[in-house]
Short mmCIF file of C-alpha atoms and ligand atoms in Angstrom, two decimals:
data_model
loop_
_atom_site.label_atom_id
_atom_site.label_comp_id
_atom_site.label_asym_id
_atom_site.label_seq_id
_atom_site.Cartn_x
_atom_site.Cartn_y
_atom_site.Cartn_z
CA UNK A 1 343.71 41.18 86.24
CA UNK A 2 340.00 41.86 86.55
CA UNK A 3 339.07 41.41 83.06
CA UNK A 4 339.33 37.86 81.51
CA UNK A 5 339.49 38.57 77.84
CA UNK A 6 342.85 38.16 75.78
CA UNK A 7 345.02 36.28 73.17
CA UNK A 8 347.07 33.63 74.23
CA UNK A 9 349.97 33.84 71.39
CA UNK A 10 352.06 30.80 71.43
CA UNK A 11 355.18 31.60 69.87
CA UNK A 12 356.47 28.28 69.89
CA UNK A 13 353.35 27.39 67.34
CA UNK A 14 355.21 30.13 65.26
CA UNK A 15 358.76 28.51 65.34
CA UNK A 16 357.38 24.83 64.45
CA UNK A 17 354.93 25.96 61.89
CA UNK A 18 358.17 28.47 60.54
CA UNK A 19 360.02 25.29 60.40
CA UNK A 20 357.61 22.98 58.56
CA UNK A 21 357.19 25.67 55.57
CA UNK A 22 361.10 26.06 55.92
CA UNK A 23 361.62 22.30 54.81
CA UNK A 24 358.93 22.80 52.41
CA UNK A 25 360.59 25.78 50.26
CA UNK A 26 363.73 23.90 50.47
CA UNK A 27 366.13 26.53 50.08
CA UNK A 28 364.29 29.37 49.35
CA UNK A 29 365.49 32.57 51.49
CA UNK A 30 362.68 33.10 53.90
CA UNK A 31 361.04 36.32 54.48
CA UNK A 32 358.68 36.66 57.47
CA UNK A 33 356.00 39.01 57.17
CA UNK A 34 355.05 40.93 60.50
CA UNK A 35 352.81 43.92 59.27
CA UNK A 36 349.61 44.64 60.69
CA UNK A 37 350.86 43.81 64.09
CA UNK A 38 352.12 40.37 63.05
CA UNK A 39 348.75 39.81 61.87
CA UNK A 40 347.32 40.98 65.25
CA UNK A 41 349.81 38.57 67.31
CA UNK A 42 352.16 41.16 67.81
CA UNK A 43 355.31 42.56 65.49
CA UNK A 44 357.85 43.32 67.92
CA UNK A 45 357.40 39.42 70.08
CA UNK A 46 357.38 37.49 67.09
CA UNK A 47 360.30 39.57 65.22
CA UNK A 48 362.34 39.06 68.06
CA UNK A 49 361.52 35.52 68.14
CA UNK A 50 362.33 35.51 64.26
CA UNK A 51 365.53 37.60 63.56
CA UNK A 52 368.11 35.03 63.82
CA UNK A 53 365.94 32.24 62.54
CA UNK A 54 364.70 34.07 58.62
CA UNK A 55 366.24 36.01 56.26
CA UNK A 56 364.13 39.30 55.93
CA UNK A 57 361.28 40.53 57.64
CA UNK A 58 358.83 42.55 56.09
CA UNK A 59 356.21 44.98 56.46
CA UNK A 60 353.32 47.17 54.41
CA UNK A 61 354.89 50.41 55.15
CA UNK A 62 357.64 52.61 56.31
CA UNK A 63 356.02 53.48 59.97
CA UNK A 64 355.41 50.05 60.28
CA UNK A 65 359.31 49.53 59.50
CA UNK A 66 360.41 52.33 62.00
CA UNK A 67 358.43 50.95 64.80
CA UNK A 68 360.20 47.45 64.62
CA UNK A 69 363.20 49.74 64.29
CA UNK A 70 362.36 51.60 67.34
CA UNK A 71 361.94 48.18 69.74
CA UNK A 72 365.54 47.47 69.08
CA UNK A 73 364.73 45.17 65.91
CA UNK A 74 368.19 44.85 63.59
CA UNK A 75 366.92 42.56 60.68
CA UNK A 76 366.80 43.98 57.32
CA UNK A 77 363.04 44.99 56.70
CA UNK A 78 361.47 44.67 52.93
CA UNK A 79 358.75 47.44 52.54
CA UNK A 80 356.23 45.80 50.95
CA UNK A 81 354.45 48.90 49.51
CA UNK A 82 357.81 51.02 49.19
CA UNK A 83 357.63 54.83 49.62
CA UNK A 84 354.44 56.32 50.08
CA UNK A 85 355.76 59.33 49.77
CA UNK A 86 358.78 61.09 48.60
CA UNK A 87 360.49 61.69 52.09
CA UNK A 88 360.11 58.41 53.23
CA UNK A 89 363.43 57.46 52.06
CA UNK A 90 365.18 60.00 53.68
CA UNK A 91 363.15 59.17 57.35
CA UNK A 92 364.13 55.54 56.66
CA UNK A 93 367.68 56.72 56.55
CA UNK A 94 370.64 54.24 58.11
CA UNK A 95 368.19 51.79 59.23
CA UNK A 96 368.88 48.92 56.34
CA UNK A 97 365.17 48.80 54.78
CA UNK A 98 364.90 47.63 51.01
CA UNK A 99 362.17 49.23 49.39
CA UNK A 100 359.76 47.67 46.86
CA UNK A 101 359.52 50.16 44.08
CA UNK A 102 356.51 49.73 41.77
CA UNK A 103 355.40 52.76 40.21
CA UNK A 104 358.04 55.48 38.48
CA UNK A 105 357.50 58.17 40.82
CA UNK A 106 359.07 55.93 43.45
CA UNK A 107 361.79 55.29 41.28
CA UNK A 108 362.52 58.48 39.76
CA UNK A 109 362.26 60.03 44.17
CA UNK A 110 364.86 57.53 45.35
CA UNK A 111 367.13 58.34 42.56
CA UNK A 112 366.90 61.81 43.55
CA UNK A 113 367.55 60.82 46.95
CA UNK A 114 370.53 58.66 46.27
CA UNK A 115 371.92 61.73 45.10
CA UNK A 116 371.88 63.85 48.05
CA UNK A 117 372.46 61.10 50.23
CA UNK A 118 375.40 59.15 48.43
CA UNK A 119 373.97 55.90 49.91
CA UNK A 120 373.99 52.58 48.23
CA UNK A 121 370.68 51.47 46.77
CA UNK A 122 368.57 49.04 47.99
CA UNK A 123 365.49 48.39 45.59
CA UNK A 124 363.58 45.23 44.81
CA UNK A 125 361.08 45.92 41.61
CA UNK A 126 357.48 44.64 41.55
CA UNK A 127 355.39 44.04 38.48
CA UNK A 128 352.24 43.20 37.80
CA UNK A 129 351.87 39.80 36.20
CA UNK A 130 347.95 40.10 36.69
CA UNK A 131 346.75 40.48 40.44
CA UNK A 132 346.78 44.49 38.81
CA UNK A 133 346.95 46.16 42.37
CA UNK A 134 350.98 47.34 42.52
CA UNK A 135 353.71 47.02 40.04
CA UNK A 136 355.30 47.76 36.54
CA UNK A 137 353.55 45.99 33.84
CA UNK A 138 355.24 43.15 32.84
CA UNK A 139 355.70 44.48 29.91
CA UNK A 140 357.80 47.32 30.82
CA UNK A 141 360.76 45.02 32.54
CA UNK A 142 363.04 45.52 29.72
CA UNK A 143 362.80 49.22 30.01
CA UNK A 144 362.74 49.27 33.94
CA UNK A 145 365.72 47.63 33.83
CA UNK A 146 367.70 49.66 31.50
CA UNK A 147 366.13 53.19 32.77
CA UNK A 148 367.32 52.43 36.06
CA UNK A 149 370.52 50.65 36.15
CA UNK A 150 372.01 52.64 38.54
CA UNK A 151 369.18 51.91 41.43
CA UNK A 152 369.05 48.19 40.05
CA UNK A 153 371.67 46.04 40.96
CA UNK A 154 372.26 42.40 41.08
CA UNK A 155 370.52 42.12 44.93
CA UNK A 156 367.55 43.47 43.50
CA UNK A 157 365.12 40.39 43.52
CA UNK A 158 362.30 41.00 40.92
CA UNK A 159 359.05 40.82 42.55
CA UNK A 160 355.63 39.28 41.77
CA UNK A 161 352.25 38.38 43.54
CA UNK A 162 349.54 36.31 42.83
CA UNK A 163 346.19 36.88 42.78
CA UNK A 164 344.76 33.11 42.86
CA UNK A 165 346.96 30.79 44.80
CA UNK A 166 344.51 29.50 47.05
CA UNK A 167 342.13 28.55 44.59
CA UNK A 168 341.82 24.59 43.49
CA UNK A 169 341.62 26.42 39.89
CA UNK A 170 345.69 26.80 39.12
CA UNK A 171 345.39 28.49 35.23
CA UNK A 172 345.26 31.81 36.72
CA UNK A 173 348.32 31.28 38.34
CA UNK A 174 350.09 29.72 35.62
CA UNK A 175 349.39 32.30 33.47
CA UNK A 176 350.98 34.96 36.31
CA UNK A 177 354.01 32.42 36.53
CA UNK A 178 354.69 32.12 32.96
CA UNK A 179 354.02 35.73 31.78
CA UNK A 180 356.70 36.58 34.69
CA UNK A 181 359.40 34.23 33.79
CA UNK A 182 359.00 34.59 30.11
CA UNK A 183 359.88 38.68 30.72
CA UNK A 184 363.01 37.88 32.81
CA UNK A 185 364.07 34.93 30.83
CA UNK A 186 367.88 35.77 30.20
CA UNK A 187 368.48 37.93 33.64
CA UNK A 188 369.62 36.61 36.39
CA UNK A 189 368.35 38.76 39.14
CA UNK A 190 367.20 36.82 42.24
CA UNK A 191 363.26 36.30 41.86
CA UNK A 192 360.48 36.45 44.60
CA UNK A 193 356.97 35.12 43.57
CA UNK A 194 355.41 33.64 46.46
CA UNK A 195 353.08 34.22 49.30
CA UNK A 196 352.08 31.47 52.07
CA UNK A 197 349.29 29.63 49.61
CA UNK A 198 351.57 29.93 46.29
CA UNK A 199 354.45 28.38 49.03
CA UNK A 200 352.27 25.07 50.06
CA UNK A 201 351.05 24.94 46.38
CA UNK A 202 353.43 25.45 43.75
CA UNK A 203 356.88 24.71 44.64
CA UNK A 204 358.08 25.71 41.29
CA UNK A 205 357.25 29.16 42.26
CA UNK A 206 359.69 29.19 45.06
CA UNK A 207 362.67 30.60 43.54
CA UNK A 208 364.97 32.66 45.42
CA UNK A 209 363.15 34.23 48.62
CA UNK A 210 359.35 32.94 49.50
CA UNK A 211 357.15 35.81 51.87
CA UNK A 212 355.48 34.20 54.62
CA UNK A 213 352.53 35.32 56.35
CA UNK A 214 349.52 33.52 57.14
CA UNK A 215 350.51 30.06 57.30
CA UNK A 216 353.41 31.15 59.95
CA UNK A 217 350.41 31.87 62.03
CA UNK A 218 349.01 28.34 61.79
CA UNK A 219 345.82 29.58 59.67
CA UNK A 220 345.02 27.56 56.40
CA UNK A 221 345.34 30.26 53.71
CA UNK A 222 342.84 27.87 51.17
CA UNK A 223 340.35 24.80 52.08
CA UNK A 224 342.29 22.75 55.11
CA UNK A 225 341.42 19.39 53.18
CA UNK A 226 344.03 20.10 50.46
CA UNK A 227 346.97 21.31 52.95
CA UNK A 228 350.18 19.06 52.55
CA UNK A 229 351.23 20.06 56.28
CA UNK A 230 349.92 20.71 59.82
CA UNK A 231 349.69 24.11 60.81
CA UNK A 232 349.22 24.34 64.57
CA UNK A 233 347.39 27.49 65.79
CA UNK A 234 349.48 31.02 67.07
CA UNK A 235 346.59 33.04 68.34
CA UNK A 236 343.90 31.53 70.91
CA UNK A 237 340.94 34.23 71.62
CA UNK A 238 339.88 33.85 75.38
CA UNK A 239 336.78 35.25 77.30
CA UNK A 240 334.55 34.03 80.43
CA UNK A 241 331.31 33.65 81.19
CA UNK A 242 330.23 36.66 83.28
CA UNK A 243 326.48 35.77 83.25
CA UNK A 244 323.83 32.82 83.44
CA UNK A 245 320.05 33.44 82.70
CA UNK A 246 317.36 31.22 81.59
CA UNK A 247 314.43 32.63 79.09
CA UNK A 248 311.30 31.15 78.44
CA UNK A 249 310.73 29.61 75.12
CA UNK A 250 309.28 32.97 72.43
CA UNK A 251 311.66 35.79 74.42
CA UNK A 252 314.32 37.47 72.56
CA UNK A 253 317.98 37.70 72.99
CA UNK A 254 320.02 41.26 72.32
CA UNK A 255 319.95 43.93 70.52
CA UNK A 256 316.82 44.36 68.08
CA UNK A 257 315.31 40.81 69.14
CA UNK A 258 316.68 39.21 66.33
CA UNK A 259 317.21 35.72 68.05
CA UNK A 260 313.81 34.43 69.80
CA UNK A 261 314.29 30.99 71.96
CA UNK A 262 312.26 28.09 70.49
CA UNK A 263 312.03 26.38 73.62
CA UNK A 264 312.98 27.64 77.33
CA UNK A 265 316.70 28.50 76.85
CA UNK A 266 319.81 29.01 78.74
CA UNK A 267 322.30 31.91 77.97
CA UNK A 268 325.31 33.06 78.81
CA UNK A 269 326.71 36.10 78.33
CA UNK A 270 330.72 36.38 77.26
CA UNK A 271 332.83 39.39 77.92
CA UNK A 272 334.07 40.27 74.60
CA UNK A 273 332.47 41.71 71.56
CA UNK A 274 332.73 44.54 68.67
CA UNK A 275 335.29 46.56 70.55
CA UNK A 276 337.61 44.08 71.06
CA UNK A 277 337.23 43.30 67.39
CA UNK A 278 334.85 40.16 67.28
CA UNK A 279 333.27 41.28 63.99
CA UNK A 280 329.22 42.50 64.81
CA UNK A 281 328.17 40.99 61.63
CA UNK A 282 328.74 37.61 62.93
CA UNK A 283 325.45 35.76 62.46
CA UNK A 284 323.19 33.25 65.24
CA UNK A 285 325.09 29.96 65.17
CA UNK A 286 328.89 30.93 64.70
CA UNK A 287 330.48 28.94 67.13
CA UNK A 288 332.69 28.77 69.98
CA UNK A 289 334.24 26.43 72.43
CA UNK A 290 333.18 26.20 75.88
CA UNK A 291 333.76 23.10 78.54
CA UNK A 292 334.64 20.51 75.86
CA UNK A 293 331.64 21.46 73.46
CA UNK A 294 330.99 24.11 70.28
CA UNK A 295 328.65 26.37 71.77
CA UNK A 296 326.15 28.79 69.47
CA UNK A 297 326.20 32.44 69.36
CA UNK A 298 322.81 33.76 69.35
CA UNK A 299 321.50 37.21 68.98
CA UNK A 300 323.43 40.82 67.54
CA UNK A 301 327.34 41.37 68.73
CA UNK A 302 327.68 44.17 71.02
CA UNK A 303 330.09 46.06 72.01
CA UNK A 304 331.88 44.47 74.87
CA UNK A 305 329.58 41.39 75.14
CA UNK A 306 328.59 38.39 73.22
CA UNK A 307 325.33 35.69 74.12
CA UNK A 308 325.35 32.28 73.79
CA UNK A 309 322.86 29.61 73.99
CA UNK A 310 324.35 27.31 76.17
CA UNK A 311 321.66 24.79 76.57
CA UNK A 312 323.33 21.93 75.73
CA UNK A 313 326.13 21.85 78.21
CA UNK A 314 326.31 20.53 81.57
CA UNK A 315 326.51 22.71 84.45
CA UNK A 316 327.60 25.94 82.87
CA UNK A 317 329.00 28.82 85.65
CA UNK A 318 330.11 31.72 85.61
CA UNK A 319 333.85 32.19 85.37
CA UNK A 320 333.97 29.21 82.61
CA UNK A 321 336.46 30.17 80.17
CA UNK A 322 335.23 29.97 76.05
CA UNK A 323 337.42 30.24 73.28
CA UNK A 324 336.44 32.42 70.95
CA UNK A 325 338.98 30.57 68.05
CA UNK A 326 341.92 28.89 68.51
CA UNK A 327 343.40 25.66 69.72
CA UNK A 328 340.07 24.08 70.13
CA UNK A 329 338.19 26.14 67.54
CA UNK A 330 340.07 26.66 64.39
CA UNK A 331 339.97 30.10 63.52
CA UNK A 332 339.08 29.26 59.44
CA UNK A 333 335.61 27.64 61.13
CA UNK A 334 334.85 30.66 62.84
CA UNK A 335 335.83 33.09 59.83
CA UNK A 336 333.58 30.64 57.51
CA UNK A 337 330.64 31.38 59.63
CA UNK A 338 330.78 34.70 59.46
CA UNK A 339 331.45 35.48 55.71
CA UNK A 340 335.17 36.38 56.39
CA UNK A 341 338.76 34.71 56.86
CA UNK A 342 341.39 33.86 59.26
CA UNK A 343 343.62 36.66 58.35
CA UNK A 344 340.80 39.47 59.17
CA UNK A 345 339.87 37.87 62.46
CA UNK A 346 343.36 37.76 63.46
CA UNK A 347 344.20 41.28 62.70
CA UNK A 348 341.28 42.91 63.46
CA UNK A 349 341.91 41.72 67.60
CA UNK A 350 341.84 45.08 68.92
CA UNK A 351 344.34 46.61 71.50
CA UNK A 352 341.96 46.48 74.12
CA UNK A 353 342.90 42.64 74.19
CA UNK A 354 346.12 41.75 76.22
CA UNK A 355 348.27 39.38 74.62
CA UNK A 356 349.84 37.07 76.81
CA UNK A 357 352.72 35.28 74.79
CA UNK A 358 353.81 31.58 75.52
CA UNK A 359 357.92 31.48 74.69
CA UNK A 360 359.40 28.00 72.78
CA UNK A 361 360.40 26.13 75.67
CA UNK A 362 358.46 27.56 78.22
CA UNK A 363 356.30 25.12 80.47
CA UNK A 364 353.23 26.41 79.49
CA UNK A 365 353.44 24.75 75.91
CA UNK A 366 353.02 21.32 77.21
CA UNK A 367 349.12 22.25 77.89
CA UNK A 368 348.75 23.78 74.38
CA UNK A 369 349.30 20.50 72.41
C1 PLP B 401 350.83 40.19 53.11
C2 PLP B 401 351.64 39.81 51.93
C3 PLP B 401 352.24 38.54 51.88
C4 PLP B 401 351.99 37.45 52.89
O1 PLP B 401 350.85 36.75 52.47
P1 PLP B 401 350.31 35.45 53.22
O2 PLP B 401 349.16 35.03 52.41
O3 PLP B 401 349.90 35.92 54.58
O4 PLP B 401 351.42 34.48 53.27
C5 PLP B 401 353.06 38.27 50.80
N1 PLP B 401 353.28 39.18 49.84
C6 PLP B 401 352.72 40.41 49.86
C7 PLP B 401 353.00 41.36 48.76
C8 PLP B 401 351.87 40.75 50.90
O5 PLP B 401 351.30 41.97 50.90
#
């Protein structure tokens, strides 16, 4: 392997953190959420390492759904967005996906396609308690529900999201919560409310099935202070050092000379950068981990490299290994630096970076605690 860059995705981190929110939601069916990649630690590894151990995985879309299909994945997939276009139904054909229907169109396209296809439906139905991105208005459940009782059975959970659940504030979420449950009072169709945050937060939004993302991956999805449990981190984001210089104090590091040393400096320069998805609008001072210490970036991201002052440790060489967020670095630290959050680092890891996976049970793990 000549280049040094990659993810170390510790699967076993996964499993425990999978079994923490688990006994959390007591009860609750569990639905693992593996789009975008798994979050950028990769959909295929960690819903093989999942199938037998959740109830549903789930994705954003159908392509995402055929792909998990495609690496010999049998679990039934939720489509988070549903159809995104009428023929999606029938290319997502015998392959046991339940689609999220939110707008009419979708609804009045599958019926057409139950027609021709005389197979059973399998539709959950989202509304829109006040996040207002997808669903029915709340207001419209009665009439969803008796315009299409032949697509709507009893397996068809009723679907919200919320827009606030990581926020100390919790009105905004109560109102969602109560608007919801006051429109399905009397029915008793299985209900699905909450995300990773809403999960931790409000167990009385737990209800039938909970979707799990984030938190699976061992990222905070609000402030880490208020988090009940320990999440232990999936994805570690590893480069090297492939250069050592030392500037007098006044020169200028990178691109544009935006970071001048204020005294005679020592950088080194780490072989990862825009490319590989290491956002270029991280600032001077977001941090990384190198030989036991937090080391700062300095100067403009580029493409393939990053620069670092590394001053204040030891004997730096070339070859040293820095972690870019991770086990040492927690990956919320990194995204608060840099005006973002866990979730967009982590899926934003571009292909260029191999992921090298550590399997529950594997040796490996005992040097990740
Ligand atoms: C992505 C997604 C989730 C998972 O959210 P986390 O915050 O990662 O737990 C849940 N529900 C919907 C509708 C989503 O799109």
């Amino acid at each position: 392997m000549s280049r040094s860059s990659h993810a170390i995705i510790n699967l076993s981190s996964v499993q425990s953190n999978l079994q923490k929110l688990i006994a959390l939601t007591n009860g609750a069916k569990i639905i693992a959420v593996v789009k975008a990649d798994a979050y950028g630690n990769g959909a295929v590894e960690v819903a093989k390492l999942l199938e037998d151990k959740v109830d549903l995985l789930a994705v954003a879309f159908l392509d995402e759904a055929l792909a998990l299909r495609n690496a010999g994945i049998n679990k039934t997939i939720l489509i988070l967005q549903g159809a995104h276009h009428a023929d999606d139904f029938d290319q997502g054909e015998n392959n046991q996906f339940i689609w999220i229907m939110h707008s009419y169109w979708q609804l009045d396209a599958y019926r057409e396609y139950l027609s021709r296809s005389k197979m059973p439906p399998c539709a959950w139905i989202k509304f829109d308690t006040g996040m207002h991105r997808l669903g029915f208005p709340i207001n419209d459940f009665n009439r969803v529900i008796d315009d299409y009782g032949d697509i709507i059975d009893e397996n068809s959970a009723i679907v919200t999201h919320l827009a606030r659940s990581d926020e100390p504030d919790q009105s905004h979420v109560n109102m969602q919560i109560a608007s919801f449950l006051k429109a399905i009072e009397k029915t008793e169709f299985p209900l699905c409310i909450a995300n990773s945050a809403t999960s931790i937060r409000f167990p009385h939004a737990h209800k039938n099935y909970v979707r799990l993302g984030i938190a699976m991956y061992g990222s905070t999805p609000f402030e880490a202070a208020d988090n009940p449990i320990e999440l232990t981190p999936v994805m570690s984001l590893h480069s090297q050092i492939i250069a050592l210089r030392t500037i007098p104090k006044g020169d200028t590091v990178g691109y544009g000379g935006t970071w001048r040393a204020p005294k005679e400096s020592v950088i080194a320069t780490v072989a990862i950068g825009y490319g590989d998805g290491y956002p270029r609008h991280a600032p001077t001072g977001t941090p990384a981990w190198c030989n036991n210490q937090i080391i700062p970036l300095v100067g403009r991201v580029s493409m393939d490299m990053l620069t670092f002052d590394v001053s204040g440790l030891d004997d730096p060489q070339i070859g040293d290994l820095v972690e870019l967020w991770g086990n040492k670095l927690a990956i919320n630290d990194v995204a608060e630096h840099i005006g973002t959050i866990g979730y967009e680092l982590m899926t934003r890891v571009s292909k260029r970076i191999p992921r090298h996976y550590i399997y529950p049970g594997s040796p490996e793990n005992k040097g990740n605690k």
